[in-house]
mmCIF file of C-alpha atoms (C1' of nucleotides) and ligand atoms in Angstrom:
data_model
loop_
_atom_site.group_PDB
_atom_site.id
_atom_site.type_symbol
_atom_site.label_atom_id
_atom_site.label_comp_id
_atom_site.label_asym_id
_atom_site.label_seq_id
_atom_site.Cartn_x
_atom_site.Cartn_y
_atom_site.Cartn_z
ATOM 1 C CA MET A 400 31.305 18.283 1.013
ATOM 2 C CA LEU A 401 30.886 17.294 -2.516
ATOM 3 C CA ARG A 402 34.459 17.522 -2.864
ATOM 4 C CA ILE A 403 36.428 16.533 -5.720
ATOM 5 C CA SER A 404 39.876 15.210 -5.074
ATOM 6 C CA LYS A 405 43.154 17.506 -5.737
ATOM 7 C CA LEU A 406 44.090 14.971 -8.647
ATOM 8 C CA THR A 407 40.780 15.630 -10.300
ATOM 9 C CA ASP A 408 41.578 19.375 -10.070
ATOM 10 C CA TYR A 409 45.195 19.110 -11.274
ATOM 11 C CA GLY A 410 43.898 16.726 -14.240
ATOM 12 C CA THR A 411 41.655 19.703 -14.912
ATOM 13 C CA MET A 412 44.342 22.170 -15.135
ATOM 14 C CA ILE A 413 46.031 19.878 -17.532
ATOM 15 C CA LEU A 414 43.260 19.481 -19.843
ATOM 16 C CA VAL A 415 42.836 23.328 -19.619
ATOM 17 C CA HIS A 416 46.497 23.736 -20.438
ATOM 18 C CA LEU A 417 46.064 21.435 -23.654
ATOM 19 C CA ALA A 418 42.852 23.262 -24.581
ATOM 20 C CA VAL A 419 44.655 26.755 -24.538
ATOM 21 C CA HIS A 420 47.856 25.699 -26.438
ATOM 22 C CA GLN A 421 45.928 23.374 -29.197
ATOM 23 C CA GLY A 422 47.454 22.277 -32.284
ATOM 24 C CA ARG A 423 50.605 20.507 -31.122
ATOM 25 C CA LEU A 424 51.817 17.756 -29.029
ATOM 26 C CA HIS A 425 52.939 18.310 -25.483
ATOM 27 C CA SER A 426 55.315 16.165 -23.451
ATOM 28 C CA ALA A 427 54.724 15.726 -19.873
ATOM 29 C CA SER A 428 57.635 17.690 -19.021
ATOM 30 C CA ASP A 429 56.157 20.595 -21.071
ATOM 31 C CA VAL A 430 52.886 20.296 -19.201
ATOM 32 C CA ALA A 431 54.487 20.054 -15.812
ATOM 33 C CA ALA A 432 56.253 23.181 -16.572
ATOM 34 C CA GLY A 433 53.330 25.157 -18.231
ATOM 35 C CA THR A 434 51.033 24.245 -15.076
ATOM 36 C CA ARG A 435 53.706 24.392 -12.333
ATOM 37 C CA LEU A 436 52.590 20.718 -11.276
ATOM 38 C CA ALA A 437 55.063 18.053 -10.241
ATOM 39 C CA LEU A 438 56.202 16.166 -13.115
ATOM 40 C CA PRO A 439 55.476 12.631 -11.652
ATOM 41 C CA THR A 440 51.863 13.798 -10.864
ATOM 42 C CA VAL A 441 51.504 14.997 -14.262
ATOM 43 C CA GLN A 442 52.961 11.802 -15.767
ATOM 44 C CA LYS A 443 50.369 9.974 -13.647
ATOM 45 C CA LEU A 444 47.423 11.867 -14.760
ATOM 46 C CA LEU A 445 48.286 12.012 -18.550
ATOM 47 C CA LYS A 446 48.534 8.574 -18.532
ATOM 48 C CA LEU A 447 45.180 8.183 -17.158
ATOM 49 C CA LEU A 448 43.789 10.881 -19.415
ATOM 50 C CA ALA A 449 45.189 9.094 -22.531
ATOM 51 C CA ARG A 450 43.448 5.934 -21.651
ATOM 52 C CA SER A 451 40.119 7.759 -21.996
ATOM 53 C CA ASP A 452 38.903 9.128 -24.961
ATOM 54 C CA LEU A 453 39.617 12.776 -23.885
ATOM 55 C CA VAL A 454 43.382 12.627 -24.740
ATOM 56 C CA ARG A 455 45.459 11.086 -27.423
ATOM 57 C CA SER A 456 49.133 10.400 -27.180
ATOM 58 C CA VAL A 457 52.235 9.649 -29.494
ATOM 59 C CA ARG A 458 54.826 7.528 -28.157
ATOM 60 C CA GLY A 459 58.557 7.893 -28.837
ATOM 61 C CA ALA A 460 60.889 10.754 -29.225
ATOM 62 C CA GLU A 461 59.079 14.065 -30.005
ATOM 63 C CA GLY A 462 55.762 12.296 -28.777
ATOM 64 C CA GLY A 463 53.378 13.716 -26.527
ATOM 65 C CA TYR A 464 49.541 14.372 -25.835
ATOM 66 C CA VAL A 465 46.889 16.242 -27.628
ATOM 67 C CA LEU A 466 43.181 16.703 -26.818
ATOM 68 C CA ALA A 467 41.215 13.964 -28.598
ATOM 69 C CA ARG A 468 38.297 16.301 -29.267
ATOM 70 C CA GLY A 469 37.724 20.087 -29.291
ATOM 71 C CA PRO A 470 37.409 21.945 -25.891
ATOM 72 C CA GLY A 471 33.829 22.404 -26.812
ATOM 73 C CA SER A 472 32.908 18.808 -26.726
ATOM 74 C CA ILE A 473 34.446 17.920 -23.526
ATOM 75 C CA SER A 474 32.364 18.141 -20.623
ATOM 76 C CA ALA A 475 33.220 18.531 -16.923
ATOM 77 C CA ALA A 476 31.018 15.521 -16.406
ATOM 78 C CA ASP A 477 33.437 13.723 -18.844
ATOM 79 C CA ILE A 478 36.312 14.814 -16.864
ATOM 80 C CA LEU A 479 34.810 13.688 -13.532
ATOM 81 C CA ASP A 480 34.057 10.545 -15.085
ATOM 82 C CA VAL A 481 37.644 9.773 -16.102
ATOM 83 C CA LEU A 482 39.308 11.102 -13.084
ATOM 84 C CA GLU A 483 36.959 10.197 -10.235
ATOM 85 C CA GLY A 484 35.280 7.024 -11.691
ATOM 86 C CA PRO A 485 31.680 6.322 -12.217
ATOM 87 C CA LEU A 486 30.835 6.963 -8.642
ATOM 88 C CA SER A 487 27.357 8.154 -7.478
ATOM 89 C CA ILE A 488 26.568 10.684 -4.595
ATOM 90 C CA THR A 489 25.756 7.902 -2.383
ATOM 91 C CA GLU A 490 27.786 4.943 -1.506
ATOM 92 C CA CYS A 491 24.476 2.958 -1.332
ATOM 93 C CA SER A 492 23.720 3.690 -5.083
ATOM 94 C CA THR A 493 26.764 2.001 -6.722
ATOM 95 C CA SER A 494 26.145 -0.741 -8.782
ATOM 96 C CA ASP A 495 28.074 -3.585 -6.688
ATOM 97 C CA SER A 496 27.637 -2.629 -3.051
ATOM 98 C CA ARG A 497 24.032 -2.078 -3.075
ATOM 99 C CA CYS A 498 22.795 -0.727 0.543
ATOM 100 C CA GLU A 499 21.212 -3.379 2.535
ATOM 101 C CA LEU A 500 19.126 -0.793 4.026
ATOM 102 C CA GLU A 501 17.806 0.406 0.723
ATOM 103 C CA ASP A 502 14.296 -1.022 1.090
ATOM 104 C CA GLY A 503 13.371 0.685 4.015
ATOM 105 C CA CYS A 504 15.335 3.963 3.217
ATOM 106 C CA PRO A 505 13.328 6.519 1.760
ATOM 107 C CA VAL A 506 16.312 8.957 1.108
ATOM 108 C CA GLY A 507 18.230 6.832 -1.438
ATOM 109 C CA GLY A 508 16.027 7.734 -4.365
ATOM 110 C CA ALA A 509 16.172 11.396 -3.564
ATOM 111 C CA TRP A 510 19.946 11.456 -3.512
ATOM 112 C CA GLN A 511 20.140 9.604 -6.725
ATOM 113 C CA LYS A 512 17.761 12.338 -8.218
ATOM 114 C CA ILE A 513 20.023 15.015 -6.982
ATOM 115 C CA ASN A 514 22.867 13.115 -8.334
ATOM 116 C CA ARG A 515 21.642 12.781 -11.742
ATOM 117 C CA GLY A 516 20.652 16.535 -11.649
ATOM 118 C CA ILE A 517 24.153 17.582 -10.676
ATOM 119 C CA ARG A 518 25.715 15.400 -13.379
ATOM 120 C CA GLY A 519 23.377 16.890 -15.958
ATOM 121 C CA ALA A 520 24.363 20.166 -14.991
ATOM 122 C CA LEU A 521 28.002 19.432 -15.295
ATOM 123 C CA GLY A 522 27.439 17.744 -18.573
ATOM 124 C CA GLU A 523 26.298 21.173 -19.901
ATOM 125 C CA ILE A 524 29.739 22.696 -18.802
ATOM 126 C CA THR A 525 32.507 22.384 -21.327
ATOM 127 C CA LEU A 526 36.194 22.519 -21.247
ATOM 128 C CA ALA A 527 36.168 25.624 -23.135
ATOM 129 C CA ASP A 528 34.067 27.372 -20.208
ATOM 130 C CA LEU A 529 36.517 26.180 -17.766
ATOM 131 C CA ALA A 530 39.390 27.479 -19.811
ATOM 132 C CA HIS A 531 37.740 30.879 -20.056
ATOM 133 C CA PRO A 532 34.978 30.848 -17.490
ATOM 134 C CA PRO A 533 32.027 32.606 -18.654
ATOM 135 C CA ARG A 534 30.259 34.945 -16.283
ATOM 136 C CA GLU A 535 27.239 32.876 -15.967
ATOM 137 C CA PHE A 536 27.176 29.173 -16.188
ATOM 138 C CA PRO A 537 23.848 27.822 -17.957
ATOM 139 C CA LEU A 538 20.677 27.206 -15.936
ATOM 140 C CA VAL A 539 20.188 23.560 -15.077
ATOM 141 C CA ASP A 540 17.270 21.318 -14.186
ATOM 142 C CA LEU A 541 17.829 19.051 -11.134
ATOM 143 C CA SER A 542 14.958 17.004 -11.633
ATOM 144 C CA GLY A 543 16.866 14.810 -14.079
ATOM 145 C CA ARG A 544 13.441 14.481 -15.917
ATOM 146 C CA THR A 545 13.492 17.297 -18.240
ATOM 147 C CA GLY A 546 16.996 18.033 -17.875
ATOM 148 C CA ARG A 547 17.370 20.716 -20.523
ATOM 149 C CA ILE A 548 19.212 24.009 -20.598
ATOM 150 C CA ARG A 549 16.750 26.797 -20.297
ATOM 151 C CA GLN A 550 19.245 29.750 -21.049
ATOM 152 C CA ARG A 551 22.682 30.267 -21.907
ATOM 153 C CA ILE A 552 24.613 33.434 -21.559
ATOM 154 C CA PRO A 553 27.052 33.727 -24.537
ATOM 155 C CA THR A 554 30.689 32.642 -23.575
ATOM 156 C CA SER A 555 32.905 35.763 -23.449
ATOM 157 C CA MET B 164 32.547 11.467 -7.874
ATOM 158 C CA LEU B 165 30.902 14.158 -5.718
ATOM 159 C CA ARG B 166 30.163 11.711 -3.109
ATOM 160 C CA ILE B 167 28.512 12.202 0.073
ATOM 161 C CA SER B 168 29.767 9.759 3.125
ATOM 162 C CA LYS B 169 27.573 7.076 4.385
ATOM 163 C CA LEU B 170 27.426 8.936 7.675
ATOM 164 C CA THR B 171 25.697 11.762 5.996
ATOM 165 C CA ASP B 172 23.299 9.429 4.320
ATOM 166 C CA TYR B 173 22.592 7.860 7.651
ATOM 167 C CA GLY B 174 22.001 11.076 9.321
ATOM 168 C CA THR B 175 19.707 12.052 6.624
ATOM 169 C CA MET B 176 17.685 8.873 7.291
ATOM 170 C CA ILE B 177 17.764 9.753 11.069
ATOM 171 C CA LEU B 178 16.279 13.506 10.110
ATOM 172 C CA VAL B 179 13.793 11.999 7.847
ATOM 173 C CA HIS B 180 12.705 9.525 10.582
ATOM 174 C CA LEU B 181 12.429 12.514 13.045
ATOM 175 C CA ALA B 182 10.480 14.466 10.442
ATOM 176 C CA VAL B 183 8.016 11.580 9.745
ATOM 177 C CA HIS B 184 7.419 10.894 13.363
ATOM 178 C CA GLN B 185 7.120 14.569 14.716
ATOM 179 C CA GLY B 186 5.530 15.623 17.819
ATOM 180 C CA ARG B 187 7.266 13.573 20.325
ATOM 181 C CA LEU B 188 10.724 12.819 21.738
ATOM 182 C CA HIS B 189 12.889 9.871 20.218
ATOM 183 C CA SER B 190 15.635 8.149 22.236
ATOM 184 C CA ALA B 191 18.534 7.055 20.352
ATOM 185 C CA SER B 192 17.481 3.385 20.549
ATOM 186 C CA ASP B 193 14.182 4.346 19.293
ATOM 187 C CA VAL B 194 15.676 5.921 16.261
ATOM 188 C CA ALA B 195 17.936 2.816 15.836
ATOM 189 C CA ALA B 196 15.056 0.337 15.947
ATOM 190 C CA GLY B 197 12.989 2.748 13.489
ATOM 191 C CA THR B 198 15.722 3.149 11.019
ATOM 192 C CA ARG B 199 17.464 -0.163 11.303
ATOM 193 C CA LEU B 200 20.722 1.595 11.725
ATOM 194 C CA ALA B 201 23.422 0.417 14.492
ATOM 195 C CA LEU B 202 22.887 2.080 17.912
ATOM 196 C CA PRO B 203 26.288 3.501 18.395
ATOM 197 C CA THR B 204 26.226 4.961 14.959
ATOM 198 C CA VAL B 205 22.925 6.649 15.556
ATOM 199 C CA GLN B 206 24.089 7.859 18.940
ATOM 200 C CA LYS B 207 27.246 9.393 17.314
ATOM 201 C CA LEU B 208 25.052 10.938 14.482
ATOM 202 C CA LEU B 209 22.342 12.446 16.943
ATOM 203 C CA LYS B 210 25.034 14.100 19.157
ATOM 204 C CA LEU B 211 26.428 15.600 16.137
ATOM 205 C CA LEU B 212 23.051 16.767 15.179
ATOM 206 C CA ALA B 213 21.900 17.926 18.532
ATOM 207 C CA ARG B 214 25.212 20.441 18.573
ATOM 208 C CA SER B 215 23.768 22.089 15.412
ATOM 209 C CA ASP B 216 20.474 23.954 15.225
ATOM 210 C CA LEU B 217 18.747 21.245 13.348
ATOM 211 C CA VAL B 218 17.993 18.933 16.509
ATOM 212 C CA ARG B 219 17.110 19.683 19.966
ATOM 213 C CA SER B 220 17.971 17.281 22.836
ATOM 214 C CA VAL B 221 16.567 16.579 26.203
ATOM 215 C CA ARG B 222 18.435 14.899 28.731
ATOM 216 C CA GLY B 223 17.865 12.379 31.336
ATOM 217 C CA ALA B 224 15.165 9.645 31.737
ATOM 218 C CA GLU B 225 12.210 10.174 29.340
ATOM 219 C CA GLY B 226 14.654 12.156 27.177
ATOM 220 C CA GLY B 227 15.468 12.269 23.603
ATOM 221 C CA TYR B 228 15.789 13.961 20.173
ATOM 222 C CA VAL B 229 13.366 16.192 18.198
ATOM 223 C CA LEU B 230 13.546 18.393 15.197
ATOM 224 C CA ALA B 231 14.332 21.861 16.077
ATOM 225 C CA ARG B 232 12.530 23.174 13.251
ATOM 226 C CA GLY B 233 9.926 22.088 10.744
ATOM 227 C CA PRO B 234 10.986 19.658 7.786
ATOM 228 C CA GLY B 235 10.241 22.584 5.623
ATOM 229 C CA SER B 236 12.696 24.857 6.948
ATOM 230 C CA ILE B 237 15.683 22.300 7.002
ATOM 231 C CA SER B 238 17.564 22.229 3.472
ATOM 232 C CA ALA B 239 19.739 19.603 2.062
ATOM 233 C CA ALA B 240 22.381 22.059 2.226
ATOM 234 C CA ASP B 241 21.878 22.596 5.907
ATOM 235 C CA ILE B 242 22.230 18.853 6.515
ATOM 236 C CA LEU B 243 25.472 18.629 4.571
ATOM 237 C CA ASP B 244 26.860 21.675 6.377
ATOM 238 C CA VAL B 245 26.392 19.672 9.633
ATOM 239 C CA LEU B 246 27.360 16.307 8.691
ATOM 240 C CA GLU B 247 30.303 16.849 6.147
ATOM 241 C CA GLY B 248 31.522 20.352 7.580
ATOM 242 C CA PRO B 249 31.677 23.605 5.603
ATOM 243 C CA LEU B 250 33.948 21.953 2.791
ATOM 244 C CA SER B 251 34.365 23.228 -0.636
ATOM 245 C CA ILE B 252 34.324 21.168 -4.046
ATOM 246 C CA THR B 253 38.082 21.680 -4.299
ATOM 247 C CA GLU B 254 40.653 21.304 -1.530
ATOM 248 C CA CYS B 255 42.144 24.580 -3.094
ATOM 249 C CA SER B 256 39.471 26.789 -1.995
ATOM 250 C CA THR B 257 39.030 26.171 1.746
ATOM 251 C CA SER B 258 39.909 28.872 4.003
ATOM 252 C CA ASP B 259 43.220 27.709 5.601
ATOM 253 C CA SER B 260 44.760 25.596 2.995
ATOM 254 C CA ARG B 261 44.624 27.860 -0.127
ATOM 255 C CA CYS B 262 46.251 26.377 -3.011
ATOM 256 C CA GLU B 263 49.574 27.807 -3.754
ATOM 257 C CA LEU B 264 49.028 27.311 -7.479
ATOM 258 C CA GLU B 265 45.772 29.364 -7.203
ATOM 259 C CA ASP B 266 47.437 32.427 -9.148
ATOM 260 C CA GLY B 267 48.382 30.526 -12.185
ATOM 261 C CA CYS B 268 45.322 28.400 -12.096
ATOM 262 C CA PRO B 269 42.591 29.332 -14.381
ATOM 263 C CA VAL B 270 40.338 26.516 -13.057
ATOM 264 C CA GLY B 271 39.810 27.431 -9.497
ATOM 265 C CA GLY B 272 37.414 30.066 -10.053
ATOM 266 C CA ALA B 273 35.041 27.784 -12.248
ATOM 267 C CA TRP B 274 34.963 25.222 -9.678
ATOM 268 C CA GLN B 275 34.088 27.432 -7.109
ATOM 269 C CA LYS B 276 31.183 29.029 -9.028
ATOM 270 C CA ILE B 277 30.056 25.374 -9.587
ATOM 271 C CA ASN B 278 30.166 24.562 -5.944
ATOM 272 C CA ARG B 279 28.116 27.725 -5.161
ATOM 273 C CA GLY B 280 25.698 26.861 -7.674
ATOM 274 C CA ILE B 281 25.017 23.287 -6.373
ATOM 275 C CA ARG B 282 24.954 24.377 -2.711
ATOM 276 C CA GLY B 283 22.331 26.852 -3.968
ATOM 277 C CA ALA B 284 20.509 23.975 -5.515
ATOM 278 C CA LEU B 285 20.681 21.844 -2.282
ATOM 279 C CA GLY B 286 19.321 24.824 -0.408
ATOM 280 C CA GLU B 287 16.144 24.708 -2.390
ATOM 281 C CA ILE B 288 15.588 21.133 -1.390
ATOM 282 C CA THR B 289 14.094 20.673 2.044
ATOM 283 C CA LEU B 290 13.902 17.841 4.308
ATOM 284 C CA ALA B 291 10.242 17.473 3.689
ATOM 285 C CA ASP B 292 10.990 16.975 0.133
ATOM 286 C CA LEU B 293 13.399 14.251 1.024
ATOM 287 C CA ALA B 294 11.030 12.562 3.123
ATOM 288 C CA HIS B 295 8.556 12.506 0.630
ATOM 289 C CA PRO B 296 10.504 13.089 -2.785
ATOM 290 C CA PRO B 297 8.468 15.035 -5.248
ATOM 291 C CA ARG B 298 8.697 13.920 -8.872
ATOM 292 C CA GLU B 299 10.403 16.805 -9.742
ATOM 293 C CA PHE B 300 12.943 18.704 -7.952
ATOM 294 C CA PRO B 301 13.049 22.579 -8.587
ATOM 295 C CA LEU B 302 15.173 24.166 -11.521
ATOM 296 C CA VAL B 303 18.395 25.776 -10.102
ATOM 297 C CA ASP B 304 20.651 28.263 -11.353
ATOM 298 C CA LEU B 305 24.346 26.982 -11.473
ATOM 299 C CA SER B 306 25.675 30.467 -12.285
ATOM 300 C CA GLY B 307 25.722 31.556 -8.298
ATOM 301 C CA ARG B 308 24.632 35.142 -9.710
ATOM 302 C CA THR B 309 20.995 35.160 -9.973
ATOM 303 C CA GLY B 310 20.664 31.962 -8.157
ATOM 304 C CA ARG B 311 17.037 31.847 -7.985
ATOM 305 C CA ILE B 312 14.231 29.210 -8.468
ATOM 306 C CA ARG B 313 12.842 29.637 -11.826
ATOM 307 C CA GLN B 314 9.908 27.100 -11.565
ATOM 308 C CA ARG B 315 8.724 24.755 -8.964
ATOM 309 C CA ILE B 316 6.375 21.776 -9.540
ATOM 310 C CA PRO B 317 4.337 21.135 -6.532
ATOM 311 C CA THR B 318 5.162 18.588 -4.041
ATOM 312 C CA SER B 319 2.934 15.587 -4.380
ATOM 313 C "C1'" DC C 210 18.653 6.322 44.692
ATOM 314 C "C1'" DC C 211 18.449 4.435 40.285
ATOM 315 C "C1'" DA C 212 17.548 3.438 35.776
ATOM 316 C "C1'" DT C 213 17.185 6.055 31.783
ATOM 317 C "C1'" DA C 214 19.226 8.818 28.461
ATOM 318 C "C1'" DC C 215 22.171 12.619 26.410
ATOM 319 C "C1'" DT C 216 27.713 14.448 26.268
ATOM 320 C "C1'" DG C 217 32.204 14.460 25.144
ATOM 321 C "C1'" DG C 218 35.762 12.434 23.608
ATOM 322 C "C1'" DA C 219 39.144 8.601 22.732
ATOM 323 C "C1'" DC C 220 40.119 4.855 20.098
ATOM 324 C "C1'" DT C 221 40.946 1.356 16.027
ATOM 325 C "C1'" DA C 222 40.548 -0.932 11.672
ATOM 326 C "C1'" DA C 223 39.785 -0.107 7.093
ATOM 327 C "C1'" DG C 224 39.911 2.258 3.045
ATOM 328 C "C1'" DA C 225 40.786 6.204 0.063
ATOM 329 C "C1'" DT C 226 44.385 9.593 -1.653
ATOM 330 C "C1'" DA C 227 48.793 11.916 -3.135
ATOM 331 C "C1'" DG C 228 52.676 11.212 -4.714
ATOM 332 C "C1'" DT C 229 56.857 8.954 -6.306
ATOM 333 C "C1'" DC C 230 59.422 5.346 -8.452
ATOM 334 C "C1'" DC C 231 60.933 1.918 -11.727
ATOM 335 C "C1'" DC C 232 61.148 -0.690 -15.783
ATOM 336 C "C1'" DA C 233 59.166 -1.918 -20.423
ATOM 337 C "C1'" DT C 234 58.255 -0.278 -25.038
ATOM 338 C "C1'" DA C 235 58.087 2.958 -29.028
ATOM 339 C "C1'" DT C 236 60.126 6.089 -32.179
ATOM 340 C "C1'" DA C 237 62.752 10.071 -34.413
ATOM 341 C "C1'" DG C 238 67.113 11.191 -35.745
ATOM 342 C "C1'" DA C 239 72.307 10.992 -35.923
ATOM 343 C "C1'" DT D 420 72.075 0.536 -35.309
ATOM 344 C "C1'" DC D 421 72.222 3.398 -31.492
ATOM 345 C "C1'" DT D 422 70.718 6.680 -28.431
ATOM 346 C "C1'" DA D 423 67.909 10.223 -26.411
ATOM 347 C "C1'" DT D 424 63.442 11.130 -25.795
ATOM 348 C "C1'" DA D 425 58.789 9.769 -24.775
ATOM 349 C "C1'" DT D 426 54.810 7.256 -23.325
ATOM 350 C "C1'" DG D 427 52.756 2.757 -20.899
ATOM 351 C "C1'" DG D 428 51.828 -0.091 -16.846
ATOM 352 C "C1'" DG D 429 51.962 -0.632 -12.528
ATOM 353 C "C1'" DA D 430 54.078 -1.141 -7.719
ATOM 354 C "C1'" DC D 431 54.820 1.070 -3.829
ATOM 355 C "C1'" DT D 432 54.307 4.074 0.643
ATOM 356 C "C1'" DA D 433 53.003 7.470 3.690
ATOM 357 C "C1'" DT D 434 49.385 9.979 5.214
ATOM 358 C "C1'" DC D 435 44.684 11.465 5.762
ATOM 359 C "C1'" DT D 436 39.625 10.229 5.859
ATOM 360 C "C1'" DT D 437 35.996 7.490 7.178
ATOM 361 C "C1'" DA D 438 33.400 3.955 9.705
ATOM 362 C "C1'" DG D 439 32.113 2.256 13.609
ATOM 363 C "C1'" DT D 440 32.750 1.176 18.486
ATOM 364 C "C1'" DC D 441 33.321 2.152 23.360
ATOM 365 C "C1'" DC D 442 33.471 4.173 27.993
ATOM 366 C "C1'" DA D 443 33.278 7.654 31.570
ATOM 367 C "C1'" DG D 444 30.702 11.522 32.724
ATOM 368 C "C1'" DT D 445 26.233 14.299 33.673
ATOM 369 C "C1'" DA D 446 21.404 15.355 33.829
ATOM 370 C "C1'" DT D 447 16.727 13.964 35.133
ATOM 371 C "C1'" DG D 448 12.238 11.595 36.170
ATOM 372 C "C1'" DG D 449 10.136 8.481 39.036
HETATM 373 S S1 LIG E 831 21.165 4.217 3.635
HETATM 374 FE FE1 LIG E 831 21.274 3.083 1.609
HETATM 375 S S2 LIG E 831 19.756 3.720 0.524
HETATM 376 FE FE2 LIG E 831 19.781 5.239 2.166
HETATM 377 S S1 LIG E 832 45.003 23.846 -8.317
HETATM 378 FE FE1 LIG E 832 44.517 25.018 -6.643
HETATM 379 S S2 LIG E 832 43.170 26.536 -7.619
HETATM 380 FE FE2 LIG E 832 43.328 24.984 -9.192
#
DNA sequence: CCATACTGGACTAAGATAGTCCCATATAGA
DNA sequence: TCTATATGGGACTATCTTAGTCCAGTATGG
């Protein structure tokens, strides 16, 4: 349940790799070697990531990829948006395929609130956290209303 | 991202229906009519639910389905467990197909913590809440450590 | 008995996912 | 200029999952 795809997991590994070895360009081959992922998969994911504003690319010989922003300003929600698309927790609540049952369905609204809560939570977890997981993740409000951090245990 | 399947959504609608009209048996046809879902789908889902400890069934003429427990003691996590299986947020962290990369992968642990946090959150939301969504869902701790409610705005 | 209703599972069509491969384009350096 | 090294864009396929339907079996009340 609530599964993220393998590709998203791989993509996150790649981002973590870029975060840990910052300051220089990395070719797809480098990243594949560093993460032990298959090269074609890494190429595909880096292309995807480069199209977003998370990763920048330089073409040509001696080219490669870098993080476009600091690991502290890339959230798990950002990553999921890029790699899984702007999907919602329920099929019903996507923009185009709105559920024909939605009127009579009391549940849709609740799922959407839960979804917003989870997204809010993921928005507070940064790539830096993922690269060096803190013992505690921040407290998060599922209401989607006040949606604020209550407490954060210092990283490291 | 983090999508639950249509069937899970439907199943939840069915459970809500049973929760709202408690105290008597409901045949699959009744539920289909009440929820406006297709009969075969409802039959399939009720069979599934009856195999769990969320719904009880009575066979034969005048038979049907009832909630096995009060709506207040059925959580969203319970529902997802039954309808989506005991899956994890990452493919890697399932019991059988453990990721061969896990050793070198710093991300796996973090996803699993996030997963536990989300599950904890869903464990605090009951079927009663879904049937009559409160304006605010409870505060939840994503750490998976202390995993406790901090504050709960009264339902209704 | 028989109509009603659950039980178990088979089955299919459609869609999503994972993974590979190819060709075009850009650039640094010999 | 030529060439090796990169990324960019996308096609393509095999496999798995999902959604939905259907049927033969079993229990039970009247
Ligand atoms: S089934 Fe579509 S909103 Fe619930
Ligand atoms: S890729 Fe399997 S644990 Fe991260």
